[in-house]
Short mmCIF file of C-alpha atoms and ligand atoms in Angstrom, two decimals:
data_model
loop_
_atom_site.label_atom_id
_atom_site.label_comp_id
_atom_site.label_asym_id
_atom_site.label_seq_id
_atom_site.Cartn_x
_atom_site.Cartn_y
_atom_site.Cartn_z
CA MET A 4 -10.98 4.27 -26.80
CA ARG A 5 -7.93 6.47 -26.79
CA PHE A 6 -7.49 9.27 -24.25
CA GLU A 7 -7.94 11.82 -27.08
CA GLU A 8 -11.33 10.34 -27.95
CA LEU A 9 -12.91 10.74 -24.51
CA PRO A 10 -15.95 13.02 -24.31
CA THR A 11 -15.45 16.26 -22.36
CA PRO A 12 -15.76 17.15 -19.61
CA CYS A 13 -14.55 13.83 -18.24
CA TYR A 14 -12.80 12.58 -15.12
CA VAL A 15 -10.25 9.94 -15.97
CA VAL A 16 -8.78 7.76 -13.25
CA ASP A 17 -5.52 6.06 -14.07
CA GLU A 18 -5.47 2.48 -12.85
CA ALA A 19 -1.67 2.20 -12.91
CA LEU A 20 -1.30 5.32 -10.75
CA ILE A 21 -3.89 4.11 -8.23
CA GLU A 22 -2.01 0.84 -8.04
CA LYS A 23 1.27 2.66 -7.50
CA ASN A 24 -0.27 4.44 -4.49
CA LEU A 25 -1.77 1.19 -3.21
CA ASN A 26 1.60 -0.54 -3.40
CA ILE A 27 3.13 2.17 -1.19
CA LEU A 28 0.29 1.77 1.31
CA SER A 29 0.39 -2.02 1.35
CA GLY A 30 4.15 -1.87 1.90
CA ILE A 31 3.49 -0.02 5.15
CA MET A 32 0.85 -2.57 6.13
CA GLU A 33 3.19 -5.46 5.43
CA ARG A 34 6.19 -3.99 7.26
CA THR A 35 4.30 -2.83 10.36
CA GLY A 36 1.12 -4.88 10.59
CA ALA A 37 -0.94 -1.67 10.70
CA LYS A 38 -4.24 -1.68 8.86
CA ILE A 39 -5.02 0.96 6.26
CA ILE A 40 -8.58 1.64 5.15
CA LEU A 41 -9.97 3.98 2.49
CA ALA A 42 -11.71 7.15 3.69
CA GLN A 43 -14.46 7.25 1.09
CA LYS A 44 -15.09 10.96 1.60
CA ALA A 45 -12.12 11.71 -0.67
CA PHE A 46 -12.70 9.07 -3.32
CA SER A 47 -15.78 6.89 -3.76
CA MET A 48 -15.37 5.70 -7.34
CA THR A 49 -16.79 2.23 -6.91
CA THR A 50 -15.28 0.95 -10.17
CA MET A 51 -11.93 1.06 -8.40
CA TYR A 52 -13.09 -0.62 -5.17
CA PRO A 53 -12.17 -4.18 -6.20
CA LEU A 54 -8.59 -3.02 -6.92
CA ILE A 55 -8.42 -0.99 -3.70
CA GLY A 56 -9.87 -3.88 -1.72
CA LYS A 57 -7.11 -6.17 -2.99
CA HIS A 58 -4.55 -3.99 -1.21
CA LEU A 59 -6.25 -2.25 1.72
CA SER A 60 -8.13 -3.64 4.73
CA GLY A 61 -11.46 -1.95 4.04
CA THR A 62 -13.31 1.34 4.15
CA THR A 63 -14.34 4.07 6.52
CA ALA A 64 -17.46 6.18 6.25
CA SER A 65 -18.80 9.45 7.57
CA GLY A 66 -22.36 8.18 7.81
CA LEU A 67 -24.87 5.63 6.64
CA TYR A 68 -24.63 6.14 2.88
CA GLU A 69 -20.86 5.85 2.68
CA ALA A 70 -21.03 2.90 5.08
CA ARG A 71 -23.48 1.16 2.76
CA LEU A 72 -21.26 1.90 -0.22
CA GLY A 73 -18.24 0.40 1.50
CA GLN A 74 -20.17 -2.68 2.53
CA GLU A 75 -21.79 -3.24 -0.86
CA GLU A 76 -18.81 -2.44 -3.07
CA MET A 77 -15.79 -3.56 -1.04
CA GLY A 78 -17.18 -5.74 1.72
CA LYS A 79 -14.13 -5.75 3.97
CA GLU A 80 -13.63 -3.99 7.33
CA ASN A 81 -16.20 -1.21 7.50
CA HIS A 82 -15.62 1.62 9.99
CA VAL A 83 -17.81 4.66 10.58
CA PHE A 84 -17.43 7.97 12.36
CA SER A 85 -20.11 10.62 12.49
CA PRO A 86 -20.36 13.79 14.60
CA ALA A 87 -23.84 12.51 15.57
CA TYR A 88 -25.83 9.46 14.47
CA ARG A 89 -29.56 9.65 13.81
CA GLU A 90 -31.87 7.35 15.73
CA ASP A 91 -33.47 6.19 12.49
CA GLU A 92 -30.17 5.06 10.99
CA ILE A 93 -28.30 3.52 13.89
CA ASP A 94 -29.76 0.02 13.48
CA GLU A 95 -28.62 -0.18 9.88
CA ILE A 96 -25.22 1.25 10.78
CA VAL A 97 -24.79 -1.32 13.53
CA SER A 98 -25.79 -4.07 11.09
CA ILE A 99 -23.13 -3.17 8.49
CA CYS A 100 -20.23 -1.52 10.40
CA ASP A 101 -17.75 -3.45 12.47
CA HIS A 102 -16.15 -0.36 14.07
CA ILE A 103 -18.39 2.49 15.24
CA ILE A 104 -16.70 5.64 16.45
CA PHE A 105 -18.50 8.21 18.55
CA ASN A 106 -17.79 11.92 18.76
CA SER A 107 -19.04 12.39 22.33
CA PHE A 108 -19.78 10.49 25.50
CA SER A 109 -23.47 11.33 25.13
CA GLN A 110 -23.58 9.56 21.73
CA LEU A 111 -21.60 6.70 23.21
CA GLU A 112 -24.06 6.32 26.08
CA LYS A 113 -27.01 6.51 23.72
CA TYR A 114 -25.91 3.80 21.29
CA LYS A 115 -23.27 1.74 23.08
CA ALA A 116 -25.58 -1.08 24.22
CA LYS A 117 -26.86 -1.65 20.69
CA ALA A 118 -23.39 -1.69 19.16
CA LEU A 119 -21.93 -4.01 21.79
CA ALA A 120 -24.91 -6.36 21.66
CA ALA A 121 -24.23 -6.77 17.93
CA GLY A 122 -20.57 -7.57 18.67
CA ARG A 123 -19.27 -4.30 17.20
CA LYS A 124 -16.08 -2.57 18.28
CA ILE A 125 -16.71 0.88 19.61
CA GLY A 126 -14.36 3.82 19.85
CA ILE A 127 -14.36 7.41 20.93
CA ARG A 128 -12.85 10.27 18.94
CA ILE A 129 -10.50 12.40 20.99
CA ASN A 130 -9.35 15.94 20.33
CA PRO A 131 -5.70 16.26 21.35
CA GLU A 132 -5.95 20.08 20.94
CA CYS A 133 -2.75 20.08 18.94
CA SER A 134 -2.99 22.24 15.83
CA THR A 135 -0.28 21.42 13.34
CA GLN A 136 -1.72 23.32 10.38
CA VAL A 137 -1.41 27.07 10.03
CA GLY A 138 -3.86 29.29 8.17
CA HIS A 139 -6.09 26.33 7.37
CA GLU A 140 -8.86 26.58 9.95
CA ILE A 141 -11.62 24.92 7.94
CA TYR A 142 -9.46 21.80 7.64
CA ASP A 143 -8.20 21.80 11.25
CA PRO A 144 -10.30 19.71 13.65
CA CYS A 145 -8.16 21.10 16.50
CA SER A 146 -9.04 24.71 15.72
CA PRO A 147 -10.74 26.69 18.51
CA GLY A 148 -14.44 25.86 18.78
CA SER A 149 -14.10 22.74 16.58
CA ARG A 150 -16.94 20.26 17.00
CA PHE A 151 -14.67 17.23 16.57
CA GLY A 152 -13.53 14.91 19.31
CA VAL A 153 -13.60 14.92 23.09
CA ARG A 154 -11.04 17.17 24.72
CA LEU A 155 -9.19 16.00 27.83
CA GLU A 156 -11.23 18.49 29.87
CA ASP A 157 -14.47 16.72 28.87
CA PHE A 158 -13.12 13.17 28.94
CA GLN A 159 -15.17 10.81 31.14
CA PRO A 160 -13.03 7.75 31.88
CA GLU A 161 -15.79 6.30 34.05
CA LEU A 162 -17.81 5.76 30.85
CA LEU A 163 -15.11 3.84 28.97
CA GLU A 164 -16.41 0.38 29.73
CA GLY A 165 -16.84 -1.48 26.45
CA VAL A 166 -14.78 1.09 24.52
CA SER A 167 -11.98 -0.73 22.71
CA GLY A 168 -10.34 2.09 20.78
CA LEU A 169 -9.42 5.73 20.50
CA HIS A 170 -9.62 7.68 17.27
CA PHE A 171 -8.04 10.98 16.36
CA HIS A 172 -8.07 12.84 13.05
CA THR A 173 -6.25 16.16 13.04
CA LEU A 174 -4.16 16.30 9.86
CA CYS A 175 -4.75 17.49 6.30
CA GLN A 176 -2.20 16.88 3.52
CA GLN A 177 0.56 16.61 6.13
CA ASN A 178 3.80 14.77 6.60
CA SER A 179 4.71 12.36 9.41
CA ASP A 180 6.56 14.99 11.45
CA ASP A 181 3.16 16.52 12.20
CA LEU A 182 1.79 13.08 13.00
CA GLU A 183 4.63 12.61 15.47
CA THR A 184 3.86 15.96 17.11
CA THR A 185 0.20 15.00 17.34
CA LEU A 186 0.98 11.56 18.73
CA ASN A 187 3.11 13.19 21.46
CA ALA A 188 0.08 15.28 22.43
CA VAL A 189 -2.17 12.20 22.37
CA VAL A 190 0.19 10.30 24.64
CA GLU A 191 0.65 13.23 26.99
CA LYS A 192 -3.06 13.86 27.38
CA PHE A 193 -4.69 10.45 26.89
CA GLY A 194 -1.76 8.05 27.45
CA GLN A 195 -3.12 6.77 30.77
CA TRP A 196 -6.08 5.16 28.97
CA LEU A 197 -4.11 3.60 26.12
CA PRO A 198 -3.15 0.40 27.98
CA GLN A 199 -6.81 -0.54 28.36
CA MET A 200 -7.49 -0.13 24.62
CA GLU A 201 -7.18 -2.69 21.80
CA TRP A 202 -6.72 -0.29 18.91
CA ILE A 203 -5.96 3.27 17.96
CA ASN A 204 -6.96 5.01 14.73
CA PHE A 205 -4.65 7.77 13.46
CA GLY A 206 -7.36 9.18 11.16
CA GLY A 207 -6.53 10.59 7.72
CA GLY A 208 -4.67 13.57 6.31
CA HIS A 209 -1.44 11.60 5.92
CA HIS A 210 0.00 12.55 2.52
CA ILE A 211 1.77 9.19 2.38
CA THR A 212 1.96 8.84 -1.40
CA ARG A 213 3.48 12.27 -1.92
CA GLU A 214 7.08 12.24 -3.14
CA ASP A 215 8.61 13.83 -0.01
CA TYR A 216 6.59 11.91 2.58
CA ASP A 217 8.72 10.44 5.37
CA ILE A 218 7.46 6.85 5.56
CA PRO A 219 10.03 5.57 8.12
CA ARG A 220 8.85 8.23 10.57
CA LEU A 221 5.23 7.12 10.07
CA GLU A 222 6.27 3.52 10.67
CA ALA A 223 8.07 4.57 13.88
CA CYS A 224 4.81 6.21 15.07
CA ILE A 225 2.93 2.99 14.35
CA ARG A 226 5.50 0.82 16.14
CA ARG A 227 5.52 3.11 19.15
CA MET A 228 1.80 2.41 19.71
CA GLN A 229 2.22 -1.30 19.02
CA GLU A 230 5.24 -1.77 21.26
CA ASN A 231 4.40 0.57 24.15
CA TYR A 232 0.70 -0.22 24.45
CA GLY A 233 0.09 -3.43 22.47
CA LEU A 234 -2.33 -1.58 20.21
CA LYS A 235 -3.55 -2.48 16.77
CA VAL A 236 -3.06 0.61 14.58
CA TYR A 237 -5.45 1.87 11.92
CA LEU A 238 -4.86 4.63 9.38
CA GLU A 239 -7.68 5.93 7.23
CA PRO A 240 -6.27 8.12 4.47
CA GLY A 241 -8.47 9.35 1.64
CA GLU A 242 -6.23 11.60 -0.43
CA ALA A 243 -3.20 9.33 -0.28
CA VAL A 244 -5.09 6.48 -1.98
CA ALA A 245 -5.83 8.42 -5.18
CA LEU A 246 -3.35 11.29 -4.98
CA ASN A 247 -2.23 12.41 -8.45
CA ALA A 248 -4.05 9.46 -10.00
CA GLY A 249 -6.69 11.21 -12.08
CA TYR A 250 -7.39 13.91 -14.62
CA LEU A 251 -10.21 16.18 -15.63
CA VAL A 252 -10.30 16.64 -19.40
CA THR A 253 -12.02 19.71 -20.77
CA SER A 254 -12.45 21.47 -24.13
CA VAL A 255 -12.16 25.16 -24.98
CA LEU A 256 -15.57 26.52 -26.00
CA ASP A 257 -14.78 30.16 -26.73
CA MET A 258 -12.19 32.89 -26.46
CA ASN A 259 -12.83 36.25 -24.90
CA ARG A 260 -10.85 39.20 -23.49
CA ASN A 261 -11.13 41.78 -20.74
CA GLY A 262 -7.70 43.20 -19.95
CA ILE A 263 -6.53 39.59 -20.07
CA GLU A 264 -7.12 36.87 -22.63
CA ILE A 265 -9.90 34.56 -21.43
CA ALA A 266 -10.81 31.03 -22.49
CA ILE A 267 -14.20 29.55 -21.59
CA VAL A 268 -13.95 25.80 -21.06
CA ASP A 269 -16.65 23.13 -20.68
CA THR A 270 -15.78 22.36 -17.07
CA SER A 271 -16.66 24.52 -14.09
CA ALA A 272 -14.59 25.24 -11.01
CA THR A 273 -17.63 25.60 -8.80
CA CYS A 274 -19.43 22.47 -10.10
CA HIS A 275 -16.62 20.07 -10.96
CA MET A 276 -13.62 21.12 -8.88
CA PRO A 277 -15.10 23.12 -5.98
CA ASP A 278 -11.94 22.76 -3.88
CA VAL A 279 -10.26 25.13 -6.34
CA LEU A 280 -12.53 27.81 -4.87
CA GLU A 281 -12.95 26.42 -1.34
CA MET A 282 -9.38 25.54 -0.50
CA PRO A 283 -8.46 27.58 -2.60
CA TYR A 284 -5.73 26.37 -4.98
CA ARG A 285 -4.68 26.46 -8.62
CA PRO A 286 -4.93 22.98 -10.11
CA PRO A 287 -2.05 21.61 -12.18
CA LEU A 288 -2.64 21.71 -15.95
CA PHE A 289 -0.50 19.59 -18.28
CA GLY A 290 1.66 21.52 -20.73
CA SER A 291 1.05 24.89 -19.09
CA GLY A 292 3.13 27.38 -17.12
CA GLU A 293 2.59 30.11 -14.56
CA PRO A 294 0.98 33.28 -15.98
CA GLY A 295 3.61 35.01 -18.17
CA GLU A 296 6.00 32.07 -18.05
CA LYS A 297 5.12 30.90 -21.59
CA PRO A 298 4.21 33.30 -24.44
CA TYR A 299 0.40 33.02 -24.30
CA THR A 300 -1.39 33.59 -21.00
CA TYR A 301 -5.11 32.94 -20.46
CA ARG A 302 -7.59 33.02 -17.65
CA LEU A 303 -9.58 29.77 -17.76
CA GLY A 304 -13.18 30.10 -16.70
CA GLY A 305 -16.24 27.86 -16.54
CA PRO A 306 -19.56 28.18 -18.34
CA THR A 307 -21.70 29.06 -15.27
CA CYS A 308 -23.03 32.53 -14.41
CA LEU A 309 -20.89 32.79 -11.27
CA THR A 310 -18.30 35.55 -11.77
CA GLY A 311 -15.91 33.66 -9.53
CA ASP A 312 -16.13 30.47 -11.62
CA VAL A 313 -12.49 30.84 -12.60
CA ILE A 314 -10.07 27.93 -12.55
CA GLY A 315 -6.93 30.06 -12.75
CA ASP A 316 -4.46 31.84 -15.01
CA TYR A 317 -2.13 29.68 -17.11
CA SER A 318 0.33 30.21 -19.95
CA PHE A 319 0.92 28.11 -23.06
CA ASP A 320 3.48 27.74 -25.87
CA GLN A 321 0.80 28.12 -28.54
CA PRO A 322 -2.32 30.29 -28.62
CA LEU A 323 -5.44 28.45 -27.43
CA LYS A 324 -8.27 27.97 -29.89
CA ASN A 325 -11.80 26.59 -29.81
CA GLY A 326 -11.89 22.82 -29.48
CA ASP A 327 -8.47 22.52 -27.82
CA ARG A 328 -8.43 19.91 -25.07
CA LEU A 329 -6.89 20.71 -21.70
CA VAL A 330 -6.03 18.16 -19.03
CA PHE A 331 -6.03 19.11 -15.35
CA GLY A 332 -4.00 16.90 -13.02
CA ASP A 333 -4.70 15.47 -9.55
CA MET A 334 -8.42 15.32 -10.27
CA ALA A 335 -9.37 12.02 -8.63
CA ILE A 336 -9.64 13.08 -4.99
CA TYR A 337 -12.25 15.46 -3.61
CA THR A 338 -13.65 16.04 -7.12
CA MET A 339 -16.23 13.45 -8.23
CA VAL A 340 -17.45 13.21 -4.64
CA LYS A 341 -18.17 16.96 -4.62
CA THR A 342 -19.81 17.65 -7.97
CA ASN A 343 -23.08 19.49 -8.29
CA THR A 344 -25.35 20.61 -11.13
CA PHE A 345 -25.59 24.29 -10.15
CA ASN A 346 -26.80 26.43 -13.02
CA GLY A 347 -27.80 23.33 -14.99
CA MET A 348 -24.19 22.29 -15.53
CA PRO A 349 -23.84 18.76 -16.89
CA LEU A 350 -21.82 16.39 -14.72
CA PRO A 351 -18.53 15.17 -16.24
CA ALA A 352 -18.41 11.60 -17.50
CA ILE A 353 -16.22 9.18 -15.53
CA ALA A 354 -13.62 7.02 -17.25
CA VAL A 355 -10.87 4.60 -16.36
CA GLN A 356 -7.53 4.56 -18.10
CA GLU A 357 -6.43 0.94 -18.04
CA LYS A 358 -2.84 -0.15 -17.63
CA ASP A 359 -2.32 -0.59 -21.38
CA GLY A 360 -3.46 3.01 -21.96
CA ASN A 361 -6.91 2.08 -23.24
CA CYS A 362 -9.70 4.30 -21.87
CA ARG A 363 -13.16 3.10 -20.90
CA VAL A 364 -16.06 5.42 -20.03
CA VAL A 365 -17.79 3.88 -17.02
CA ARG A 366 -20.48 6.47 -16.40
CA GLU A 367 -22.16 9.31 -18.29
CA PHE A 368 -24.73 11.73 -16.98
CA GLY A 369 -27.55 13.65 -18.62
CA TYR A 370 -30.42 16.05 -18.18
CA GLN A 371 -32.33 13.69 -15.86
CA ASP A 372 -29.48 13.81 -13.32
CA PHE A 373 -30.04 17.55 -13.08
CA LYS A 374 -33.83 17.50 -13.15
CA THR A 375 -34.53 14.70 -10.69
CA ARG A 376 -32.66 16.35 -7.84
CA LEU A 377 -34.81 19.45 -7.91
CA ALA A 378 -38.24 18.02 -7.16
C1 PLP B 420 -11.51 13.46 5.93
C2 PLP B 420 -11.26 12.37 6.87
C3 PLP B 420 -10.35 11.35 6.55
C4 PLP B 420 -9.54 11.35 5.26
O1 PLP B 420 -8.76 12.48 5.15
P1 PLP B 420 -7.73 12.69 3.93
O2 PLP B 420 -7.26 14.08 4.14
O3 PLP B 420 -8.52 12.56 2.67
O4 PLP B 420 -6.67 11.68 4.06
C5 PLP B 420 -10.17 10.33 7.47
N1 PLP B 420 -10.85 10.31 8.64
C6 PLP B 420 -11.75 11.25 8.98
C7 PLP B 420 -12.46 11.15 10.27
C8 PLP B 420 -11.98 12.31 8.12
O5 PLP B 420 -12.85 13.27 8.46
#
């Protein structure tokens, strides 16, 4: 069907734009020999896994369910990191993950024998205590009191036997200058143990597919680890894989006013784009301007009972009316993976826009998806 015929609300992922991102990432892999894997936390739309798997080396997971998804739907390298593994899941994790990364030496001690006996690579996550993000504490694993990674102070080199890699993840939507700063801290603090390792994982948060991203500097960081320490380098971006590659299409349900013109749409910030409220940010909307920039300004709000379920204020060339369709941009990452049915909100359908422009709905949800999660 055509884009204009899609049901609303609907996430639409654009195959050509995903491929454009993947080509940038595979270029880095080809030039440097580094391996790039998909962090499924940001984007787990399995319909796209065959395409992603053609370009990238595999997947990484934050626990058993994502690890299973990666294994079942992509079936390539399958890494996992969790702040703490459960005893009742570790056997299955060891059976499907080739790289298992631990957040502490106590977890390492607890599960190391099992992982090594199964021939798995094991790593430890380090915390270089190098904050490169300001005013972003909930996304900064180096923030004071963070539960992520072993700090130098707590590092126990006597327990490294069998450990083949170090993992750090400290960035969020950042450029390679911050990676370089972080890598300097990693080398300064943990450099003495790098020669005994086989691999290092730079984590995610690299905004590689963003227009202004400095790829040569990233490649210099990769080569530095390869040349100075003989390490195999992994990167595990989530955002960069599907950045700016999807839309959320919504329809106007009603118009309202309260000191400002208000449009109620059939998608909800809190249910369908929770990062708008959590991050928070104002999502891009095609054909719109800043409030007051174009002649008609509206506050766009969702149909839930939450007062704060507001997507943002936008202006338009023409007045909005019931039935108008609006298209939010950059709605592939951290959207579908975060939806909920709060307040009985229906979940948006999921569609693919193929390279020739044709759209195909791959999943629709209904009342049962709401009901069956509640008892
Ligand atoms: C979130 C996360 C990623 C992916 O981060 P992006 O910001 O989506 O690139 C990678 N590794 C770990 C350990 C993470 O927690």
